[in-house]
Coordinates of C-alpha atoms in Angstrom, one line a residue:
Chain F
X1 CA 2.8 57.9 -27.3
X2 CA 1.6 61.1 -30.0
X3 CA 0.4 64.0 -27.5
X4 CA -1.9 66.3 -29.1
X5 CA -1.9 70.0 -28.2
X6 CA -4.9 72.0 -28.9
X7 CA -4.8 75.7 -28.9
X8 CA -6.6 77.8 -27.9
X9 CA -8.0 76.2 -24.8
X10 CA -11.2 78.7 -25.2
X11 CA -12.4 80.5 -28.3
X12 CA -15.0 83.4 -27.6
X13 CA -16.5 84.3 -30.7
X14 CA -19.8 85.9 -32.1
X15 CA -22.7 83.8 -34.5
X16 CA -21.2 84.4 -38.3
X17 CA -17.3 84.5 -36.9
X18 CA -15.0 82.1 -38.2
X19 CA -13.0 79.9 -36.3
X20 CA -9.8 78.7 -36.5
X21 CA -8.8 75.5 -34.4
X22 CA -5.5 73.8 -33.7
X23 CA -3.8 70.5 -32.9
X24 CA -0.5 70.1 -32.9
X25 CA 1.3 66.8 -32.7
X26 CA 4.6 65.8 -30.9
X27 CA 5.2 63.8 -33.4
X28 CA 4.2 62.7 -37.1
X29 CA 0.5 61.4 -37.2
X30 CA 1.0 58.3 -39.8
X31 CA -0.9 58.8 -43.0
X32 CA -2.5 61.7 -41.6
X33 CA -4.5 59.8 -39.6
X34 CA -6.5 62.7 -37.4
X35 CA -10.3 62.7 -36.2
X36 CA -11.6 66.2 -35.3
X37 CA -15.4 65.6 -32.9
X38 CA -17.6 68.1 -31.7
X39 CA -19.4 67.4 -28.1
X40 CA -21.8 69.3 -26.5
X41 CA -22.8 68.9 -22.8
X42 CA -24.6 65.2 -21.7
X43 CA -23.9 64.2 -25.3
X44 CA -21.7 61.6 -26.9
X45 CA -19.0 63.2 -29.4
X46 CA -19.8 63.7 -33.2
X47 CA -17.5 63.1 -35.5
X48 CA -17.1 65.8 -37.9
X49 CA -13.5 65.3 -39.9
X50 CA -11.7 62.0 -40.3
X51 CA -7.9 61.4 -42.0
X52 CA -7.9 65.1 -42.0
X53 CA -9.6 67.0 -44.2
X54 CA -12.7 64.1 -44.7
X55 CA -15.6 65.5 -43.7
X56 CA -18.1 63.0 -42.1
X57 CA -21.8 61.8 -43.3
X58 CA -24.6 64.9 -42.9
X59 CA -21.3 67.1 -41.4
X60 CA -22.3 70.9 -43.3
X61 CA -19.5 72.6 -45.2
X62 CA -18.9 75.1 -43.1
X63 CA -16.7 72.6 -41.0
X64 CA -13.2 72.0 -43.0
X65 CA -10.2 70.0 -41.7
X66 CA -6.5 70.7 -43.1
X67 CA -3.2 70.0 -42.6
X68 CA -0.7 66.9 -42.3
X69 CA 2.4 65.6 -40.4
X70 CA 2.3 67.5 -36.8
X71 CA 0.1 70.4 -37.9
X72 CA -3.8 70.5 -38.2
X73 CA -6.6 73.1 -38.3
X74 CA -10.1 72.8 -37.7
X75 CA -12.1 75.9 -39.5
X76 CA -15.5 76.7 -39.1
X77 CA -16.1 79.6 -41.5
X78 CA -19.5 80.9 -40.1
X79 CA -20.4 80.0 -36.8
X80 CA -23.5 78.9 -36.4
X81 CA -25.9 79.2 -33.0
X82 CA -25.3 75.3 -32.9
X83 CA -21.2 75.1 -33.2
X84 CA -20.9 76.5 -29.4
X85 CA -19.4 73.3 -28.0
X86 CA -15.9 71.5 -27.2
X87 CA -13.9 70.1 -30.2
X88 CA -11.3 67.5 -29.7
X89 CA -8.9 66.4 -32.1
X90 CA -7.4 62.8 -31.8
X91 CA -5.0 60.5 -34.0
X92 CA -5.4 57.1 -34.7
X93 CA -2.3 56.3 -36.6
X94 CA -0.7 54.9 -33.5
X95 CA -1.4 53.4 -30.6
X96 CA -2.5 54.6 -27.9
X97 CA -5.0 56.6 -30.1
X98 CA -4.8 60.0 -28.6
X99 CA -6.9 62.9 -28.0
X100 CA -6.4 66.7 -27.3
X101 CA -7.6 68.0 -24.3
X102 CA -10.3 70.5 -25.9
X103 CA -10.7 73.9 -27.6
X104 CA -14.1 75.4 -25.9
X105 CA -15.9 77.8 -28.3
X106 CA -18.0 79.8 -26.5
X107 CA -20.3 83.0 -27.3
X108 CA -18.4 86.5 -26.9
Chain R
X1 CA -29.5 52.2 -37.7
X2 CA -25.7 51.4 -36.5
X3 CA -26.6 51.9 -32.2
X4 CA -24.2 50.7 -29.1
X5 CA -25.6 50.4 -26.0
X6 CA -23.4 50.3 -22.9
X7 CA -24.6 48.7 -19.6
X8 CA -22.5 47.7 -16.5
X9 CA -21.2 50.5 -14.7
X10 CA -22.2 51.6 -11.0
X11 CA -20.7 52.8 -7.9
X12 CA -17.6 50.7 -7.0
X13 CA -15.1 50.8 -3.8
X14 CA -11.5 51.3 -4.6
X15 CA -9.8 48.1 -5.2
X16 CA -13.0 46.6 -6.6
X17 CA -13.9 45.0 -10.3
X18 CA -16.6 45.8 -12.5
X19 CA -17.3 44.6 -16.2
X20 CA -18.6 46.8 -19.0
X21 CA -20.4 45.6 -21.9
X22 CA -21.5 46.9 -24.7
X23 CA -24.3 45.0 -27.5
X24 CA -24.0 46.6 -31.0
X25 CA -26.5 46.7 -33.6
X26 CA -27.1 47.7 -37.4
X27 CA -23.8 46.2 -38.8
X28 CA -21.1 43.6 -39.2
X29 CA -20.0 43.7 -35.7
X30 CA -17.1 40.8 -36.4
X31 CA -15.7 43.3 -39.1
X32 CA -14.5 46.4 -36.8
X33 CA -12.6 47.7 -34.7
X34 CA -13.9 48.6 -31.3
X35 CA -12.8 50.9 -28.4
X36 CA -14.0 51.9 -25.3
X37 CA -13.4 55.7 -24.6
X38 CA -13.9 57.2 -21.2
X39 CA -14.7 60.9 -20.0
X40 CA -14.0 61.8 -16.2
X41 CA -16.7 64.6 -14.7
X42 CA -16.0 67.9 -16.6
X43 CA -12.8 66.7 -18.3
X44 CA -11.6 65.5 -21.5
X45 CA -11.9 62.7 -23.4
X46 CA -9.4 59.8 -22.9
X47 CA -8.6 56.8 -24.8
X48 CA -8.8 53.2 -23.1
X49 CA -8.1 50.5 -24.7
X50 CA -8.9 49.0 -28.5
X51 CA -9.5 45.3 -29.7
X52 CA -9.0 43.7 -33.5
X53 CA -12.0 42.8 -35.3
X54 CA -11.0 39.0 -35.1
X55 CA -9.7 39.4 -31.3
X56 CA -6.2 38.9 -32.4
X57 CA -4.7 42.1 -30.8
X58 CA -5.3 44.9 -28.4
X59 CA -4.3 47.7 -26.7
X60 CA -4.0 49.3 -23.3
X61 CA -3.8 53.1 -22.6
X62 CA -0.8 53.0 -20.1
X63 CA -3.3 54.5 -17.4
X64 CA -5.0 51.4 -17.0
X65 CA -2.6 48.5 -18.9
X66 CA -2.4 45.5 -16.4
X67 CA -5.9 46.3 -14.6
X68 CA -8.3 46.6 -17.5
X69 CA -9.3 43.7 -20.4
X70 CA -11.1 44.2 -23.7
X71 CA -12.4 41.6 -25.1
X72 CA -15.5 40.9 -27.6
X73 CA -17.7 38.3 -28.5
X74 CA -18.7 37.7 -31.9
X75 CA -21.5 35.7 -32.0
X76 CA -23.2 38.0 -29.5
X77 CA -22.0 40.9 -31.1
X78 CA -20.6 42.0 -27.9
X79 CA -17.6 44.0 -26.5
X80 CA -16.3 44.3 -22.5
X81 CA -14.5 45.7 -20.5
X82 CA -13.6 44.2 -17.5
X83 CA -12.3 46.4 -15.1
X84 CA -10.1 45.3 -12.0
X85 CA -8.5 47.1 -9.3
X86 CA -10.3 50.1 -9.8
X87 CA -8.9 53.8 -8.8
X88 CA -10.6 56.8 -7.7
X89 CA -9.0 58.6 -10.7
X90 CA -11.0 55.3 -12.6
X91 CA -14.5 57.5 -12.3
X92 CA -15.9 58.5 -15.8
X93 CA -18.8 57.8 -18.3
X94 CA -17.3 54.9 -20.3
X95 CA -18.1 55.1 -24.4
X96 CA -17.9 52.4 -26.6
X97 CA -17.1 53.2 -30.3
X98 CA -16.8 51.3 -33.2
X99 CA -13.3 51.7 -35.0
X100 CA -10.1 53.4 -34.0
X101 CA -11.8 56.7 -34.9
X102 CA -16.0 56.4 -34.9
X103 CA -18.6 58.2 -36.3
X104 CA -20.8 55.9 -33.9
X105 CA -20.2 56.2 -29.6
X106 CA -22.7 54.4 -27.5
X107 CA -24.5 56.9 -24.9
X108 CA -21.9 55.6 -22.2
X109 CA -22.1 54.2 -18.7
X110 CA -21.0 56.0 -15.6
X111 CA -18.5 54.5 -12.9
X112 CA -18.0 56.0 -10.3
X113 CA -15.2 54.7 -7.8
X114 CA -15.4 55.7 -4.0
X115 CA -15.1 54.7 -0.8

């Protein structure tokens, strides 16, 4: 089984920050095969990045995935009001189809 | 308009059986993937179990291999989840999603397991 490590566990940054966001695999994720999602409280995730760096239908362009083998990086590069939420990464090269356990960004 | 709508979950003892289902709409059911993804109260999210388009494989996350069974129905354009000798650690809001990754997640049903 791939564990995903996301660091940090809670970002505290201002409207207009960027943000940097990481998962880190234990092992290879095949064909680069990583989902980044966004979910804010009582709601469903959203996917925002798929095979990583793809970003998903309607997803702005402040939102950019990067990275490949055990390394990956979400980046926000202005944070909007909207972007305070919990992002998890998750692979889906192999099963079980893992996901981190959450980077919080929150409002400093 | 791709929408999943999950039904089936409730308050179930320990030791006791329940069966998600979930009826998707707005494409060609028979020609994805589908997973169920569940979320405990305040916690991450946590991948169950996934099932070939055709039904010809799936897969268990080790937390619940042996209890739980996906399965789907075609016709109906219909996936479960049937559920059996449920643990406490078993409570969470239950997604199903098309594809190994998904763009699309139903709004979830919650099961709660207590005594």
């Amino acid at each position: 089984e791939i564990v995903l490590t996301q660091s940090p566990g809670t970002l505290s940054l201002s409207p207009g920050e960027r943000a940097s966001l990481s998962c880190r695999a234990s092992q290879s994720v095949a064909s680069s095969y990583l989902a980044w999602y966004q979910q804010k409280p009582g709601q469903a995730p959203r996917l925002l990045i798929y095979g990583a760096s793809s970003r998903a239908t309607d997803i702005p362009d402040r939102f950019t995935g990067s990275g490949s083998g055990t390394d990956f990086t979400l980046t926000i590069s202005r944070l909007e009001p909207e972007d305070f939420a919990v992002y998890y990464c998750q692979q889906y090269g192999s099963s079980p189809f893992t996901f981190g356990p959450g980077t919080k960004v929150d409002i400093k | 308009q791709v929408h999943l709508v999950e039904s089936g979950g409730g308050l179930v003892k320990p030791g006791g059986s329940l069966r998600l289902s979930c009826v998707a709409s707005g494409f060609a059911f028979s020609d994805y993937y589908m997973s169920w993804i569940r979320q405990a109260p305040g916690k991450g999210l946590e991948w169950v179990s996934y099932i070939h388009s055709r039904s010809s494989y799936t897969d268990y996350a080790d937390s619940v291999e042996g209890r739980f069974t996906i399965s789907r129905d075609n016709a109906k354009n219909s996936l479960y989840l049937q559920m059996n000798s449920l643990r406490v650690d078993d409570t969470a809001v239950y997604y199903c999603a098309r594809g190994r990754y998904s763009p699309y997640w139903g709004q979830g049903t919650l099961v709660i397991v207590s005594s």
